[in-house]
Protein backbone atom coordinates (compact mmCIF):
# COMPACT_ATOMS: atom_id res chain seq x y z
CA MET A 1 -24.56 7.51 4.32
CA SER A 2 -21.76 6.57 1.90
CA ALA A 3 -19.73 3.43 2.47
CA ARG A 4 -16.56 5.54 2.89
CA LEU A 5 -18.15 7.73 5.54
CA ALA A 6 -19.44 4.65 7.37
CA TRP A 7 -15.91 3.16 7.23
CA ALA A 8 -14.35 6.36 8.61
CA LEU A 9 -16.89 6.49 11.44
CA ALA A 10 -16.23 2.81 12.23
CA LEU A 11 -12.49 3.51 12.45
CA LEU A 12 -13.12 6.41 14.81
CA ALA A 13 -15.39 4.26 16.96
CA LEU A 14 -12.63 1.65 17.22
CA GLY A 15 -10.17 4.29 18.36
CA LEU A 16 -8.17 4.12 15.13
CA ALA A 17 -8.14 7.83 14.41
CA PRO A 18 -4.66 9.04 13.43
CA ALA A 19 -2.46 10.40 16.15
CA SER A 20 -1.23 13.89 15.36
CA ALA A 21 2.11 13.43 17.08
CA ARG A 22 3.31 9.86 17.09
CA THR A 23 6.83 8.57 16.84
CA PRO A 24 7.17 6.02 14.03
CA PRO A 25 9.13 2.82 14.62
CA ALA A 26 12.87 2.97 14.10
CA MET A 27 14.36 1.40 11.00
CA ALA A 28 15.64 -2.15 11.42
CA ALA A 29 19.35 -2.79 11.00
CA LYS A 30 20.41 -2.58 7.33
CA ALA A 31 21.10 -6.34 7.25
CA GLN A 32 17.45 -6.99 8.24
CA GLN A 33 15.81 -4.57 5.80
CA ALA A 34 13.96 -5.72 2.71
CA ASP A 35 15.51 -5.01 -0.66
CA ARG A 36 12.44 -5.97 -2.70
CA ILE A 37 8.65 -6.11 -2.27
CA GLN A 38 6.36 -8.35 -4.28
CA VAL A 39 2.57 -7.92 -4.16
CA ASP A 40 0.25 -10.57 -5.58
CA LYS A 41 -3.18 -8.99 -5.93
CA SER A 42 -4.98 -12.26 -6.71
CA GLU A 43 -3.55 -13.94 -3.60
CA ARG A 44 -3.96 -10.77 -1.48
CA ARG A 45 -0.36 -11.22 -0.29
CA MET A 46 2.62 -8.94 0.08
CA ARG A 47 6.07 -10.47 0.42
CA LEU A 48 9.29 -8.82 1.55
CA TYR A 49 12.62 -10.18 0.32
CA ARG A 50 16.25 -9.68 1.28
CA ASP A 51 19.01 -11.05 -0.98
CA GLY A 52 16.46 -13.21 -2.79
CA LYS A 53 15.16 -14.79 0.42
CA LEU A 54 11.63 -14.34 1.71
CA ILE A 55 11.73 -12.52 5.06
CA ARG A 56 8.05 -11.64 5.69
CA THR A 57 4.59 -12.31 4.24
CA TYR A 58 1.46 -10.27 4.95
CA PRO A 59 -2.19 -10.64 3.99
CA ILE A 60 -3.35 -7.43 2.30
CA LEU A 61 -6.53 -5.70 1.22
CA LEU A 62 -6.79 -3.61 -1.94
CA GLY A 63 -8.96 -1.06 -3.70
CA ASP A 64 -12.71 -1.46 -4.03
CA ALA A 65 -12.22 -2.48 -7.71
CA PRO A 66 -9.12 -4.67 -7.45
CA ALA A 67 -9.13 -6.36 -10.89
CA GLY A 68 -6.92 -4.79 -13.54
CA HIS A 69 -4.28 -2.07 -13.63
CA LYS A 70 -5.07 1.41 -12.35
CA ARG A 71 -5.89 3.58 -15.36
CA GLN A 72 -7.19 6.83 -13.91
CA GLN A 73 -8.06 8.86 -10.85
CA GLY A 74 -11.06 7.45 -9.02
CA ASP A 75 -11.16 3.98 -10.58
CA GLU A 76 -10.35 2.43 -7.14
CA ARG A 77 -7.88 0.01 -8.73
CA THR A 78 -4.47 -0.88 -7.34
CA PRO A 79 -1.78 -0.38 -9.99
CA GLU A 80 0.18 -3.27 -11.49
CA GLY A 81 3.80 -3.19 -12.55
CA ASP A 82 7.18 -2.08 -11.29
CA TYR A 83 7.45 0.88 -8.93
CA ARG A 84 9.50 2.02 -5.92
CA ILE A 85 8.77 3.18 -2.41
CA SER A 86 9.16 6.91 -2.96
CA GLY A 87 8.28 8.37 0.44
CA ARG A 88 7.13 7.85 4.00
CA ASN A 89 4.31 9.51 5.95
CA PRO A 90 4.48 9.12 9.74
CA ASN A 91 1.26 11.18 10.12
CA SER A 92 -0.95 9.26 7.72
CA ARG A 93 -4.72 9.14 8.23
CA PHE A 94 -4.15 5.38 8.17
CA HIS A 95 -1.54 5.17 10.95
CA LEU A 96 1.64 5.07 8.81
CA SER A 97 2.08 4.95 5.05
CA LEU A 98 4.71 4.24 2.43
CA ARG A 99 4.21 5.95 -0.94
CA VAL A 100 4.32 3.83 -4.12
CA SER A 101 5.80 5.74 -7.09
CA TYR A 102 2.62 5.44 -9.19
CA PRO A 103 2.14 6.96 -11.73
CA ASN A 104 5.31 6.19 -13.66
CA ALA A 105 6.07 7.62 -17.12
CA ALA A 106 4.12 4.85 -18.90
CA ASP A 107 1.10 5.40 -16.64
CA ARG A 108 1.17 9.14 -17.36
CA ARG A 109 1.44 8.57 -21.15
CA GLN A 110 -1.46 6.09 -21.11
CA ALA A 111 -3.65 8.51 -19.16
CA GLN A 112 -2.67 11.48 -21.32
CA ALA A 113 -3.54 9.53 -24.48
CA ARG A 114 -7.00 8.87 -23.01
CA GLY A 115 -7.42 12.44 -21.76
CA VAL A 116 -7.71 11.46 -18.10
CA ASP A 117 -5.85 12.08 -14.85
CA PRO A 118 -3.80 8.97 -13.92
CA GLY A 119 -4.38 9.57 -10.22
CA GLY A 120 -1.77 9.11 -7.54
CA ASP A 121 -1.36 8.84 -3.77
CA ILE A 122 -1.02 5.07 -3.90
CA MET A 123 0.25 3.89 -0.53
CA ILE A 124 0.99 0.85 1.57
CA HIS A 125 -0.75 1.82 4.80
CA GLY A 126 -2.36 0.66 8.02
CA GLY A 127 -5.91 1.23 9.19
CA THR A 128 -7.38 -2.22 8.61
CA PRO A 129 -9.01 -3.61 11.77
CA ARG A 130 -7.87 -7.12 12.69
CA GLY A 131 -10.13 -9.69 11.10
CA TYR A 132 -11.54 -7.32 8.47
CA ALA A 133 -11.53 -9.16 5.12
CA ARG A 134 -13.06 -6.89 2.45
CA ASP A 135 -11.18 -4.65 0.02
CA TRP A 136 -11.80 -1.07 1.07
CA THR A 137 -9.17 1.38 -0.20
CA ASP A 138 -9.18 3.76 -3.15
CA GLY A 139 -6.38 1.72 -4.75
CA CYS A 140 -3.87 1.39 -1.93
CA ILE A 141 -2.43 -1.71 -0.27
CA ALA A 142 -3.84 -1.97 3.25
CA LEU A 143 -2.43 -3.70 6.33
CA THR A 144 -3.27 -3.63 10.03
CA ASP A 145 -1.52 -0.97 12.11
CA SER A 146 0.83 -3.50 13.71
CA GLN A 147 1.76 -4.87 10.27
CA ILE A 148 2.52 -1.43 8.79
CA GLU A 149 4.70 -0.68 11.82
CA GLU A 150 6.79 -3.75 11.03
CA VAL A 151 6.86 -2.98 7.30
CA TRP A 152 7.79 0.65 8.07
CA SER A 153 10.87 -0.54 9.96
CA LEU A 154 11.89 -3.06 7.28
CA VAL A 155 11.33 -1.11 4.05
CA PRO A 156 13.58 1.87 3.26
CA THR A 157 12.68 4.57 0.75
CA GLY A 158 13.77 3.49 -2.73
CA THR A 159 12.88 -0.18 -2.29
CA PRO A 160 11.54 -1.65 -5.57
CA ILE A 161 7.99 -2.99 -5.48
CA ARG A 162 6.46 -5.30 -8.09
CA ILE A 163 2.65 -5.47 -8.10
CA ASP A 164 1.31 -8.50 -9.99
CA PRO A 165 -2.27 -9.18 -11.03
């Protein structure tokens, strides 16, 4: 059995299968919302800022091959660089998810020059069981379900995100 299939079965056994009709958390008041996200891959930390002040910090898990910038579909790396939150999925397989705007124009040019697909569908999402400590995504930034609910309410679409090595 593949590791991914085993992970999916473990999530189902824990009762973490996605709900087909859930109501996502409401957005926090504008004055409480983050205006910038910073991810430090080496520290496995995501920080939310408002007006230059740190408002929240979360431990994160990354892709199965976390070192280096994402270069192509299937490399299981989390991208590095400057992006934005470009969408929201209240019906994610991983509870809730916020889309990261990867690939950007530079990512697409780099992939095209190498003759590969840059990939996509990079998200900040839930689905990590409490206490789980191993990278497991295909390149996404993973949180617990309760953490993504809080992030969902604090991070509007369009928020800039910087992902550092």
